[in-house]
Each structure stands twice: as structure tokens, then as C-alpha cells.
PDB file of C-alpha atoms in Angstrom:
ATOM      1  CA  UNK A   1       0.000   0.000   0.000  1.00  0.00           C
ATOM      2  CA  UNK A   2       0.993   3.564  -0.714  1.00  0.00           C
ATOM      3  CA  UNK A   3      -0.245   7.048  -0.915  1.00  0.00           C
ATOM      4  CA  UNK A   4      -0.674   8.384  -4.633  1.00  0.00           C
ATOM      5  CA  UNK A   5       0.726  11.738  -5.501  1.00  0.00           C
ATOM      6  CA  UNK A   6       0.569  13.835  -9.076  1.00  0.00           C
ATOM      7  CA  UNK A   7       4.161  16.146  -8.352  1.00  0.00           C
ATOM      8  CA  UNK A   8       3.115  18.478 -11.806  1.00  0.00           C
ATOM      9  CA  UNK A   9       0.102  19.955 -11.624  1.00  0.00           C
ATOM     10  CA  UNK A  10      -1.347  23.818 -12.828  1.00  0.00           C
ATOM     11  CA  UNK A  11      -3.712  26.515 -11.852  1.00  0.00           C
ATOM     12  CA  UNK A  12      -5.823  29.447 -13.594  1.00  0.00           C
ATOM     13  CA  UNK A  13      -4.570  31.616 -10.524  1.00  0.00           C
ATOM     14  CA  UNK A  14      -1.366  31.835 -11.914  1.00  0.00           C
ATOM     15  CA  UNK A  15      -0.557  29.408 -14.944  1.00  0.00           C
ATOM     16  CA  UNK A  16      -2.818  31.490 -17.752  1.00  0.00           C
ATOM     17  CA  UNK A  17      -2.603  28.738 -19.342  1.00  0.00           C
ATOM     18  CA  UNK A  18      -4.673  26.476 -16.432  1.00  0.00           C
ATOM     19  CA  UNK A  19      -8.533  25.978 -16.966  1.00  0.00           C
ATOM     20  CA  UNK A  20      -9.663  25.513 -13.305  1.00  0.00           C
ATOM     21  CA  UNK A  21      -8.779  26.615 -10.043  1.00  0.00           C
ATOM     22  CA  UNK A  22      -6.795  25.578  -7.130  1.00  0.00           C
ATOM     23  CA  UNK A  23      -9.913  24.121  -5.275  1.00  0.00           C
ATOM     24  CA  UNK A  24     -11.360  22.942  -8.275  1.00  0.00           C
ATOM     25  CA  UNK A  25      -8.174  20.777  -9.008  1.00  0.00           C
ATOM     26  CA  UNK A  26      -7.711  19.548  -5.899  1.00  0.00           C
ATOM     27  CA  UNK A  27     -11.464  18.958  -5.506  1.00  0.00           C
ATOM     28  CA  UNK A  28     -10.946  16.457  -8.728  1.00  0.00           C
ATOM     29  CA  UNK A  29      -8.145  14.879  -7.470  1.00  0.00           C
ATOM     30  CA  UNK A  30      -9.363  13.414  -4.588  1.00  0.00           C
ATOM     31  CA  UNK A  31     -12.690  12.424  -6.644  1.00  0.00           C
ATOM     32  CA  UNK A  32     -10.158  10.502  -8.820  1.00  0.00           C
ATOM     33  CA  UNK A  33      -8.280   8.512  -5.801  1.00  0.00           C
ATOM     34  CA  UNK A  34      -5.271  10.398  -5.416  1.00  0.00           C
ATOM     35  CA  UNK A  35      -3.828  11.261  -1.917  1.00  0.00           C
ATOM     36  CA  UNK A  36      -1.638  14.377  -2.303  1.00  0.00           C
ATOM     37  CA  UNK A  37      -0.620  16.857  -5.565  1.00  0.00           C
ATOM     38  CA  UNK A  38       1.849  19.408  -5.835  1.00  0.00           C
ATOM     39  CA  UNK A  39       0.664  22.631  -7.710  1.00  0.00           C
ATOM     40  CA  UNK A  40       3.960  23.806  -9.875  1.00  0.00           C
ATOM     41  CA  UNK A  41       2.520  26.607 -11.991  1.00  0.00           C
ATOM     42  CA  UNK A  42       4.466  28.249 -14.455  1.00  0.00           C
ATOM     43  CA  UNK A  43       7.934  30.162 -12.986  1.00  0.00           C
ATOM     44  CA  UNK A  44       5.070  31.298  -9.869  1.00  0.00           C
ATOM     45  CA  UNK A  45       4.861  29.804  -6.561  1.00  0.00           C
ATOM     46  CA  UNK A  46       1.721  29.247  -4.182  1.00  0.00           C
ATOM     47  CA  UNK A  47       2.097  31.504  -1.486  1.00  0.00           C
ATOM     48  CA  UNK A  48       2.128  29.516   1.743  1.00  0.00           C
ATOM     49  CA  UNK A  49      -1.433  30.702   2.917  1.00  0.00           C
ATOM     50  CA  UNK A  50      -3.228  29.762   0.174  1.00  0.00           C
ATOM     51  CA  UNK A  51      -1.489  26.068   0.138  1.00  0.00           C
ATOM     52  CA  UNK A  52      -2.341  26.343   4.126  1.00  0.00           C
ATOM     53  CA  UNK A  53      -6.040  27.196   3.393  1.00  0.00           C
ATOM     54  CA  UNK A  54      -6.062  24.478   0.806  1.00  0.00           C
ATOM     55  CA  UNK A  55      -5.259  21.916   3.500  1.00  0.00           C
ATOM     56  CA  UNK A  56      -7.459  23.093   5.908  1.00  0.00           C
ATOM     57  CA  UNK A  57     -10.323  22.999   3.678  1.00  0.00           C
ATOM     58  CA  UNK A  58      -9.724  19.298   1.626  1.00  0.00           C
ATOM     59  CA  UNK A  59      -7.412  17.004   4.672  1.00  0.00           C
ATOM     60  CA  UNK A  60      -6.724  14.705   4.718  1.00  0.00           C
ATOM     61  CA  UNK A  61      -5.786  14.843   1.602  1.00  0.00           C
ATOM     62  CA  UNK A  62      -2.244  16.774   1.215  1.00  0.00           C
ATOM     63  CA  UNK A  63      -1.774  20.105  -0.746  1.00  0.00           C
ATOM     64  CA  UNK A  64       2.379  20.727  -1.359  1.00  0.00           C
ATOM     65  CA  UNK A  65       4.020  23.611  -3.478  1.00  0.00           C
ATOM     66  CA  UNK A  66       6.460  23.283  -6.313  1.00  0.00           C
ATOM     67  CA  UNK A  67       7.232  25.401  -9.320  1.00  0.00           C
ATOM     68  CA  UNK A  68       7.963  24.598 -13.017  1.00  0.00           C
ATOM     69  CA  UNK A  69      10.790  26.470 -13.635  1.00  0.00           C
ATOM     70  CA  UNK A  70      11.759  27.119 -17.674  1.00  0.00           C
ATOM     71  CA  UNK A  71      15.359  27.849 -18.773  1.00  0.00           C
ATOM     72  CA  UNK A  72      17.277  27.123 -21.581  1.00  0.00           C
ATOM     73  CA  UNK A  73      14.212  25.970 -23.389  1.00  0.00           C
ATOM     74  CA  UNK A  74      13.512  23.160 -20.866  1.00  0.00           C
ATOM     75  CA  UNK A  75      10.963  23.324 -17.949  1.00  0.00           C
ATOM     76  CA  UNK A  76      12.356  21.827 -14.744  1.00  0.00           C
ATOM     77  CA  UNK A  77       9.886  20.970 -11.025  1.00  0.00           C
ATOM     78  CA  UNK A  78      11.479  21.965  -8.302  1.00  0.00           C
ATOM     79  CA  UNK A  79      10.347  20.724  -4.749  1.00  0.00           C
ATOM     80  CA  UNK A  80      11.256  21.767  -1.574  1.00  0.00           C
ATOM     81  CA  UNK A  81      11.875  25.858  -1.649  1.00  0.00           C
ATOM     82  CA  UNK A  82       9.640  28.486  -1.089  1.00  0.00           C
ATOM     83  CA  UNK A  83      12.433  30.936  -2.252  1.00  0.00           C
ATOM     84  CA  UNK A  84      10.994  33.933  -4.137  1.00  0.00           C
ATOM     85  CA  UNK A  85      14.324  33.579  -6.604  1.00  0.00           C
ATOM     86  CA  UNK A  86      12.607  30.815  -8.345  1.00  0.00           C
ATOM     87  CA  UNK A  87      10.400  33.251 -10.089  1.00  0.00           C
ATOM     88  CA  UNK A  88      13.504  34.825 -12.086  1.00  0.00           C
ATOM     89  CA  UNK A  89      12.961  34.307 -15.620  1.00  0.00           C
ATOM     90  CA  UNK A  90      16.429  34.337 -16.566  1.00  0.00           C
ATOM     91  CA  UNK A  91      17.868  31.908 -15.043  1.00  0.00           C
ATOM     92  CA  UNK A  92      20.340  29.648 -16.565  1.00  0.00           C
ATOM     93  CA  UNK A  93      20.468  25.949 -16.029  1.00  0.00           C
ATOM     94  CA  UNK A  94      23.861  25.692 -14.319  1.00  0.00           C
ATOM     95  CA  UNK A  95      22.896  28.515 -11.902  1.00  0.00           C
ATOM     96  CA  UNK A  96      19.500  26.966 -11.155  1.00  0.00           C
ATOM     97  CA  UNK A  97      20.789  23.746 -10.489  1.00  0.00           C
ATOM     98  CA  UNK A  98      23.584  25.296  -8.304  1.00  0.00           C
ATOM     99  CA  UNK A  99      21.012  27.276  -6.262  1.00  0.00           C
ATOM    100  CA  UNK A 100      18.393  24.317  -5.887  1.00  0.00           C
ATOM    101  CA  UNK A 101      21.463  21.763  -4.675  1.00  0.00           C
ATOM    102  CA  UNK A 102      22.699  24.314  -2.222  1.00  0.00           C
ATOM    103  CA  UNK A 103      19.198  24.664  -0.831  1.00  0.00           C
ATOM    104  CA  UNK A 104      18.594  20.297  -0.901  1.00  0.00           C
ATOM    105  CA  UNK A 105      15.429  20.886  -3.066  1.00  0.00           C
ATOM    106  CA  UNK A 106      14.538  18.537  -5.362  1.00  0.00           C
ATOM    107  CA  UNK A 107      14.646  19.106  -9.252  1.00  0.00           C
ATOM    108  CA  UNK A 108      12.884  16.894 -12.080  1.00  0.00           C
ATOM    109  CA  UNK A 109      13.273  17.364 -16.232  1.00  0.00           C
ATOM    110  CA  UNK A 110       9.431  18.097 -16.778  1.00  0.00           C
ATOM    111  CA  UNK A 111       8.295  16.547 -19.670  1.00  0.00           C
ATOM    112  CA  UNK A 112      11.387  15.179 -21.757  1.00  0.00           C
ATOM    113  CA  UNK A 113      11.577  14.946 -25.541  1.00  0.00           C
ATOM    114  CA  UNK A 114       8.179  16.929 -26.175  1.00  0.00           C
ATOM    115  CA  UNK A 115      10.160  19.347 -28.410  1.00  0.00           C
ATOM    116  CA  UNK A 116      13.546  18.525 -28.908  1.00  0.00           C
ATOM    117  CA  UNK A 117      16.373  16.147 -27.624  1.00  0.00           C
ATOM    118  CA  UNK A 118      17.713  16.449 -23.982  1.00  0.00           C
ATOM    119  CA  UNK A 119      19.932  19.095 -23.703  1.00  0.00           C
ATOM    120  CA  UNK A 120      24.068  18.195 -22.842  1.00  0.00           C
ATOM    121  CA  UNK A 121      23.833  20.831 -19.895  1.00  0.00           C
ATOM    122  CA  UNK A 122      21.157  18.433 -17.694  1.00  0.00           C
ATOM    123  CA  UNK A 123      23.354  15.746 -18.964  1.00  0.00           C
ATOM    124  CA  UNK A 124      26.558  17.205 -17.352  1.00  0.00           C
ATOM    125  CA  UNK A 125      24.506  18.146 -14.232  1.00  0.00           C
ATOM    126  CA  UNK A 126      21.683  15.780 -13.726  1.00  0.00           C
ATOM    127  CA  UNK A 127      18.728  16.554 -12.264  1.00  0.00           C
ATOM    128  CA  UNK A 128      17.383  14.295  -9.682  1.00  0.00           C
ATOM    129  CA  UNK A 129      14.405  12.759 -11.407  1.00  0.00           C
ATOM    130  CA  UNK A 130      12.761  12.707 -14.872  1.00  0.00           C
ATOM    131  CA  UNK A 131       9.351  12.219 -16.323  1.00  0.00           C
ATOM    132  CA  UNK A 132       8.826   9.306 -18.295  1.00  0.00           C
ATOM    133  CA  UNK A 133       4.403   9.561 -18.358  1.00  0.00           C
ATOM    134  CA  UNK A 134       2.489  12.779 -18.267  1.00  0.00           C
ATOM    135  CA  UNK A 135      -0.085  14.106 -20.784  1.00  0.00           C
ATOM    136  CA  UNK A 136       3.115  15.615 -22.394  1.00  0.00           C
ATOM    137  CA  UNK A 137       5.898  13.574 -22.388  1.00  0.00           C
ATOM    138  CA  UNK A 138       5.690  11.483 -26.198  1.00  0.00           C
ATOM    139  CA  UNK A 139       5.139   7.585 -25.220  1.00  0.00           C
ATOM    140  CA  UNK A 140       7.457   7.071 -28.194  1.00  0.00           C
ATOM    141  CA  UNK A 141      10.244   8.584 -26.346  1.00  0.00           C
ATOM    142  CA  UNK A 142       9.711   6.052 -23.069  1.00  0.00           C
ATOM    143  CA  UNK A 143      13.238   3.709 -24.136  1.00  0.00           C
ATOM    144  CA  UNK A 144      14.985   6.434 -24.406  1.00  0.00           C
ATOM    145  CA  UNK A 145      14.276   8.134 -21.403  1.00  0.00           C
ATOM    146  CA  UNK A 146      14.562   5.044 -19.140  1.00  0.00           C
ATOM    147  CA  UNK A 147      18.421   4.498 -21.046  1.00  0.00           C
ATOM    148  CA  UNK A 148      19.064   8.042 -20.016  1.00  0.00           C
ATOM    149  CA  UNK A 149      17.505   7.521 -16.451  1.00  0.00           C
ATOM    150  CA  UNK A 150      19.709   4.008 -16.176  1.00  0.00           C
ATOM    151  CA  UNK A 151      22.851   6.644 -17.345  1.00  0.00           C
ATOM    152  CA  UNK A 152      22.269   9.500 -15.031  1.00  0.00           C
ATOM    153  CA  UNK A 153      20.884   7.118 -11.910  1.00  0.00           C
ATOM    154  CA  UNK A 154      17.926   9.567 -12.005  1.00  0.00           C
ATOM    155  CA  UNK A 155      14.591   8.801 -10.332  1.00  0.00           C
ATOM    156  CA  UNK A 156      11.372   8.024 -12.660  1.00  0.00           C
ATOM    157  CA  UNK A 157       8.247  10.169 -12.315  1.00  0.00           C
ATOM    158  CA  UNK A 158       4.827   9.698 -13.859  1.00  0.00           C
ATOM    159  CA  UNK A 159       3.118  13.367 -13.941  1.00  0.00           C
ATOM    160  CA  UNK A 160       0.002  14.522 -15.469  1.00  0.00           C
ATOM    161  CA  UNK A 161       0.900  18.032 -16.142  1.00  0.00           C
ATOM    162  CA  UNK A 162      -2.892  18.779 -15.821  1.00  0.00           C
ATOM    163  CA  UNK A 163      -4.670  22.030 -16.829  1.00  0.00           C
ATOM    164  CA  UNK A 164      -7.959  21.193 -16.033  1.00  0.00           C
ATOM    165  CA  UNK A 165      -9.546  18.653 -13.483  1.00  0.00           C
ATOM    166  CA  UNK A 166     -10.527  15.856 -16.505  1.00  0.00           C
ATOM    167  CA  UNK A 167      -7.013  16.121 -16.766  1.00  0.00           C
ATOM    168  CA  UNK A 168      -5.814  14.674 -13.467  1.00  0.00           C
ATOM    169  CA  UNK A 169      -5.695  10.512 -12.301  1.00  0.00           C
ATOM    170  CA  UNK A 170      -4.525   8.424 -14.746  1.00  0.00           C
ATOM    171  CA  UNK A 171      -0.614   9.751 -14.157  1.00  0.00           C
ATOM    172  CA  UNK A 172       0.774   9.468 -10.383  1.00  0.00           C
ATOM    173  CA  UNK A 173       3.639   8.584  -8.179  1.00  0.00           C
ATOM    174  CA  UNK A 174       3.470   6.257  -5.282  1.00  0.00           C
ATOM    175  CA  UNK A 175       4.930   6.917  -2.150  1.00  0.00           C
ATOM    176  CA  UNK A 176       5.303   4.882   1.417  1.00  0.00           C
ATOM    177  CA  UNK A 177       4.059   7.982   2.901  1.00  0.00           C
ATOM    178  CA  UNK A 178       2.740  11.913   3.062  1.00  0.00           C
ATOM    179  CA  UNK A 179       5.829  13.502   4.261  1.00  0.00           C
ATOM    180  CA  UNK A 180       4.780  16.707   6.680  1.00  0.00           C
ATOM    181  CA  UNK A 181       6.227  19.727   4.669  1.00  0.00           C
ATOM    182  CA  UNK A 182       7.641  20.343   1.179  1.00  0.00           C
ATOM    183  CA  UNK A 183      11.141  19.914   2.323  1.00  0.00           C
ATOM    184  CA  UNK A 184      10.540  16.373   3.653  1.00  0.00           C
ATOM    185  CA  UNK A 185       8.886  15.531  -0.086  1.00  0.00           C
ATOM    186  CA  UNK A 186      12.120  16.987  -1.305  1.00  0.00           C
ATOM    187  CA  UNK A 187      14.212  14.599   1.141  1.00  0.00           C
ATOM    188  CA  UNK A 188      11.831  11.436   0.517  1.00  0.00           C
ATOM    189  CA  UNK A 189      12.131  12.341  -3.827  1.00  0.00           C
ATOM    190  CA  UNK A 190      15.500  12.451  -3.389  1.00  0.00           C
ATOM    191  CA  UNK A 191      15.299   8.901  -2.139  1.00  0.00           C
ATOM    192  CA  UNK A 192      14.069   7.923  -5.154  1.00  0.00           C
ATOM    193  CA  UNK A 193      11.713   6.057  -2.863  1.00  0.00           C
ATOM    194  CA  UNK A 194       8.270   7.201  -5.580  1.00  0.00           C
ATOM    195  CA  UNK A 195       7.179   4.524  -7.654  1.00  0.00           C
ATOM    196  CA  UNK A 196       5.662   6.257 -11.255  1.00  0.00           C
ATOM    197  CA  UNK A 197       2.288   4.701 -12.068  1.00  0.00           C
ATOM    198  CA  UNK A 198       0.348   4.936 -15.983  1.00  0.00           C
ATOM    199  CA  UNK A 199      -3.043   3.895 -15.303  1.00  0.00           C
ATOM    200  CA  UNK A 200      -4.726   1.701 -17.676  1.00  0.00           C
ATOM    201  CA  UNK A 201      -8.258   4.654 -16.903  1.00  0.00           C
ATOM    202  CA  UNK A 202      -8.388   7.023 -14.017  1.00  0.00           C
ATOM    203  CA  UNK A 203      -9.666   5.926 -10.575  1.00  0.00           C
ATOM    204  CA  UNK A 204     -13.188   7.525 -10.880  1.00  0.00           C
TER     205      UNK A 204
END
């Protein structure tokens, strides 16, 4: 037994390109089976009230805060930091994955291969995980990400990337538990203790 968690996840209040609100999304996740999400909108974190009113309202069911990060044409999650920083636009990869190691977040390649090939920078400083399932990630590109996974001795992750609650239950992670805060996901991803999960249909 485990709890399921989706770790890439977006909302209208501050990824333009989300359909649905915070509530709405996490109202649809738990409708679908899933046990905790992480809402990583577009280069904007969820302030920490909002993620605390979000908990109050839907526990037990667990409400964390991420960020998708995009630089040098790829779009990283990072996990773990509520650092303000993470909002720069500019950042490159090197520095980013300087400033999330020095902080022990946790950083993920978000959807791999959906435009081009993998770029040499990630693979001269991996990142600790990589998606091989989410609405975005091409299925044909699944052998080569696992070869690249083996290479690096980065974690799998199976994300839906949703935009909308229809969106959200068929991609997930598995984990042996809920860990209290965002920097004891971070410490638990870094374990590479999550098991991805493709469902065949969502959990309705």
C-alpha cells in the first residue's frame, strides 16, 4: 500500500494557461483517488497561505508547493523551496541547479523529448528525477528516457501536467508515505523512494 501523488500539476490563478482553479483541481483529485498533488505553476509559486487554506479545507488529503521552472528551453519541477528567486525568468540551467542543490530541493526534467532532444547541460549536471508519463511527455520517447535515467541514476516520475480537473488521475507517483512539509517531499524524492504509475483509466 501507498499514498498516490501527481508532483506536476497547474492553476488558472497563476498558470494562464490552467482551466480551473486551485480548489477545483484539488477537488478532482481526490474524486479521482489520489492522496496528495503538488501545484507547480508556471515560474510562480503558491504563497504559503493559500497552500495552508487548501489543507485546511480538503485534509486529509495533502496540498504541497512546487514550481515549473523554464530555462534554456527546458521546464524543470522543483520541490522543496519556497524561495521567491525561483520566479527569475532568466535563469540559466547551471545557476538553477547550483542554487536548488545548495538549498537540498529537489529538481525533475518536466516533460522530456516533447520538443527537442535532452539538452548536454542536464546531462553534465543531472537533475534528480525525470518524467517518463504525463499528458506531455511522447510515449514514443519512453526507451529512451529510461536508457538516459539508467545513465544518469535519475529517479522516474509519472506526472500529469494537468490544466484542467478531466485532466488529473490516470498519471501518479506512489509513495510509502505523506511527508509533513515540502522539504521532507524533497528529502523522501531524493530517495528515489516514488514509484511512477500509468493507469490503464483514471480511478473515478
Amino acid at each position: 500500500m501507498g499514498f498516490k501523488i501527481d508532483l506536476h500539476i497547474h492553476t488558472a490563478e497563476r498558470s494562464p494557461c490552467a482551466h480551473a482553479s486551485a480548489v477545483e483541481m484539488v477537488t478532482a483529485a481526490v474524486a479521482c483517488g489520489l492522496d496528495a498533488l503538488v501545484i507547480t505553476d508556471h515560474n510562480r509559486l503558491t504563497p504559503a497561505s493559500e497552500l495552508a487554506a487548501l489543507n485546511a479545507q480538503c485534509a486529509p488529503f495533502r496540498v504541497y508547493g512546487g514550481i515549473e521552472v523554464h530555462v534554456e528551453a527546458e521546464h524543470l519541477l522543483v520541490i522543496g523551496m519556497d524561495d521567491p528567486a525561483l520566479e527569475y525568468t532568466l535563469w540559466t540551467y547551471a545557476g538553477l541547479h547550483a542554487f536548488v542543490r545548495a538549498r537540498a530541493g529537489f529538481l525533475a526534467l518536466a516533460h522530456p523529448f516533447r520538443f527537442h532532444g535532452v539538452s548536454r547541460n542536464l546531462v553534465r549536471r543531472p537533475p534528480d528525477a525525470i518524467e517518463i508519463h504525463s499528458r506531455n511527455t511522447p510515449p514514443t520517447a519512453a526507451a529512451q528516457i529510461r536508457a538516459l535515467a539508467s545513465r544518469l541514476g535519475l529517479a522516474l516520475l509519472s506526472n500529469s501536467d494537468a490544466h484542467a480537473p478531466e485532466e488529473l488521475g490516470r498519471h501518479y507517483n506512489v509513495l510509502p508515505y505523506l511527508p509533513a512539509d515540502e522539504a521532507a517531499l524533497a528529502a523522501l524524492l531524493r530517495t528515489g523512494a516514488s514509484c511512477p504509475v500509468l493507469a490503464a483509466h483514471p480511478r473515478l
